[in-house]
Amino acid sequence: MKGARPLLLSTLLLIGAALAGGHEPAPRATAHGGHDMAGHTMPMSMTAMNAQMLAQLRPLSGRAFDVRWTQLMMMHHRMAVEMARTELRRGRDPRVRALAQQVVAEQGAELTRMAGWLKAWGAGEATMPMPHMLPPAAGNTDRWFLTEMIPHHQGAVDMGRLAPARTRATEVRALAASIVRSQSAEIAQFRALLRQLP
């Protein structure tokens, strides 16, 4: 599965640039799956991306938390939908494809809901380019999808667990609880399926 890493890491690096608030120049993707800034290659993992999001949210509360949580969760969801669509285009296992379709449907609906919140709050979305993330040409797309979605979903679960102590918005609290429940259950499904794939 090593061949999937460069494209996925390039996407993570773009998210990292957006999380930094645009104060630094956009990093250039390298052939080694990292990015080059002032001559240094700095790889970024899914875990690092999740940690950056959590670090931004922990100091916030009230409406400031609601807005940033929604912006970051939308970025997170868009990445999951892109990965799921890649699985639907290239995956073979019907069980994994069904899970990918579920991700597209559920997170697509949640994206629409969260966009409405930001509009009502007078806040804009966090925007960034999202390149297509492709598994290796000769690799197992089903395994790639499941493997990458486990830490990705865990990041959303961790963000959801921050909400009860920091939000006053019932809609954010309800969605956060739903994400914790549904994506924790999907992580268990992903792990079980990984044990069954070739």
XYZ file of C-alpha atoms in Angstrom:
198
model
C 0.000 0.000 0.000
C 3.000 2.316 -0.103
C 2.005 3.693 -3.491
C -1.163 5.283 -2.067
C 0.739 7.440 0.379
C 2.138 10.203 -1.867
C -1.250 11.299 -3.210
C -2.963 11.018 0.157
C -0.166 12.888 1.897
C -0.277 15.646 -0.716
C -3.928 16.162 0.153
C -3.174 16.146 3.870
C -0.513 18.773 3.318
C -3.011 21.031 1.579
C -5.337 20.628 4.554
C -2.422 21.452 6.839
C -1.835 24.673 4.907
C -5.503 25.602 5.330
C -5.351 24.821 9.062
C -2.376 27.140 9.405
C -4.685 29.978 8.406
C -2.907 30.932 5.231
C 0.015 32.636 6.947
C 2.620 30.498 5.211
C 3.197 29.943 1.498
C 1.551 26.851 0.074
C 3.914 23.866 0.322
C 5.006 21.980 -2.766
C 4.318 18.258 -2.855
C 7.429 16.147 -3.250
C 7.925 12.752 -4.808
C 8.399 11.294 -1.331
C 4.925 12.136 -0.078
C 5.992 15.120 1.979
C 6.174 18.799 1.214
C 9.058 21.121 0.702
C 9.203 24.411 2.572
C 12.478 26.322 2.436
C 14.289 23.191 1.350
C 12.938 20.903 4.069
C 10.750 17.856 3.512
C 8.098 17.536 6.198
C 5.731 14.583 5.830
C 2.267 14.870 7.342
C 0.113 11.940 8.376
C -3.616 11.607 8.891
C -2.894 11.552 12.627
C -1.011 14.850 12.373
C -3.867 16.446 10.450
C -6.334 15.308 13.117
C -4.059 16.657 15.868
C -3.925 20.071 14.180
C -7.706 20.230 13.997
C -8.092 19.273 17.651
C -5.458 21.825 18.698
C -7.437 24.580 16.979
C -10.693 23.566 18.649
C -9.604 22.958 22.247
C -9.168 26.649 23.236
C -12.547 27.678 21.775
C -16.042 27.761 23.214
C -19.457 29.137 22.345
C -20.062 30.470 18.829
C -16.324 30.621 18.036
C -16.145 26.885 18.665
C -19.312 26.206 16.672
C -18.033 28.042 13.612
C -14.537 26.541 13.590
C -15.802 23.050 14.435
C -18.253 23.230 11.543
C -15.635 24.553 9.124
C -13.131 21.846 10.056
C -15.717 19.082 10.069
C -16.809 20.115 6.582
C -13.213 19.898 5.351
C -12.930 16.496 7.036
C -16.178 15.255 5.474
C -15.178 16.409 1.992
C -11.984 14.391 2.245
C -13.965 11.299 3.307
C -16.405 11.735 0.421
C -13.531 12.022 -2.054
C -11.948 8.829 -0.711
C -15.317 7.049 -0.835
C -15.896 8.096 -4.433
C -12.486 6.714 -5.324
C -13.506 3.398 -3.770
C -16.747 3.437 -5.761
C -14.835 4.026 -8.988
C -12.129 1.451 -8.424
C -13.061 -0.877 -5.575
C -14.138 -4.477 -6.161
C -15.498 -5.827 -2.874
C -19.275 -5.206 -2.680
C -19.160 -4.919 1.114
C -16.538 -2.167 1.000
C -18.334 -0.424 -1.859
C -21.536 -0.435 0.189
C -19.709 1.251 3.061
C -18.282 3.834 0.664
C -21.754 4.580 -0.666
C -22.950 5.024 2.904
C -20.143 7.537 3.549
C -21.084 9.531 0.439
C -24.784 9.619 1.337
C -24.479 10.345 5.055
C -21.621 12.803 4.956
C -23.034 14.524 1.875
C -26.241 15.222 3.788
C -24.271 16.446 6.797
C -22.239 18.784 4.571
C -25.460 20.396 3.347
C -26.695 20.805 6.911
C -23.439 22.346 8.149
C -23.248 24.745 5.191
C -26.664 26.014 6.241
C -25.435 26.634 9.782
C -22.472 28.684 8.604
C -24.737 30.779 6.414
C -27.132 31.389 9.293
C -24.219 32.372 11.538
C -22.829 34.780 8.944
C -19.641 32.743 8.635
C -17.905 31.477 5.525
C -16.602 28.032 4.752
C -12.921 27.169 4.899
C -11.958 26.564 1.291
C -9.001 24.711 -0.158
C -8.107 22.729 -3.283
C -8.860 19.020 -2.990
C -7.013 16.858 -5.514
C -8.213 13.370 -6.308
C -6.698 10.782 -3.981
C -5.963 7.569 -5.793
C -4.809 4.186 -4.542
C -1.840 2.553 -6.263
C -2.561 1.433 -9.825
C -1.674 -2.163 -9.045
C -2.865 -2.124 -5.435
C -5.976 -3.231 -3.595
C -8.335 -0.237 -3.598
C -10.649 -1.861 -1.052
C -7.820 -2.336 1.434
C -6.539 1.189 0.772
C -9.946 2.699 1.483
C -10.508 0.797 4.719
C -6.969 1.396 5.976
C -7.076 5.147 5.391
C -10.622 5.630 6.621
C -9.912 4.208 10.094
C -7.678 7.105 11.265
C -9.771 9.554 9.265
C -12.970 8.534 11.052
C -11.132 8.528 14.392
C -10.304 12.186 13.836
C -13.992 13.022 13.353
C -14.896 11.019 16.472
C -12.310 12.934 18.512
C -13.646 16.251 17.208
C -17.180 15.167 18.064
C -16.179 14.351 21.624
C -14.981 17.920 22.149
C -18.378 19.422 21.414
C -20.448 18.768 24.566
C -18.180 20.831 26.819
C -17.658 23.677 24.351
C -20.832 24.314 22.360
C -24.090 25.932 23.339
C -25.727 25.062 20.003
C -28.123 22.134 20.174
C -27.610 21.385 16.480
C -23.834 21.073 16.886
C -24.240 18.941 20.001
C -26.664 16.606 18.206
C -24.520 16.197 15.083
C -21.390 15.663 17.150
C -23.099 12.877 19.111
C -24.329 11.295 15.875
C -20.824 11.402 14.371
C -19.326 9.778 17.458
C -21.881 6.952 17.323
C -21.954 6.310 13.597
C -18.268 6.681 12.809
C -17.183 4.608 15.820
C -19.438 1.834 14.504
C -17.991 2.216 10.997
C -14.439 1.980 12.338
C -15.363 -1.408 13.821
C -16.797 -2.457 10.443
C -13.673 -1.304 8.606
C -11.422 -3.286 10.947
C -13.533 -6.408 10.651
C -13.533 -6.223 6.842
C -9.788 -5.650 6.704
C -9.292 -8.988 8.445
C -11.324 -10.652 5.680
C -9.763 -9.034 2.612
C -6.912 -10.674 0.679
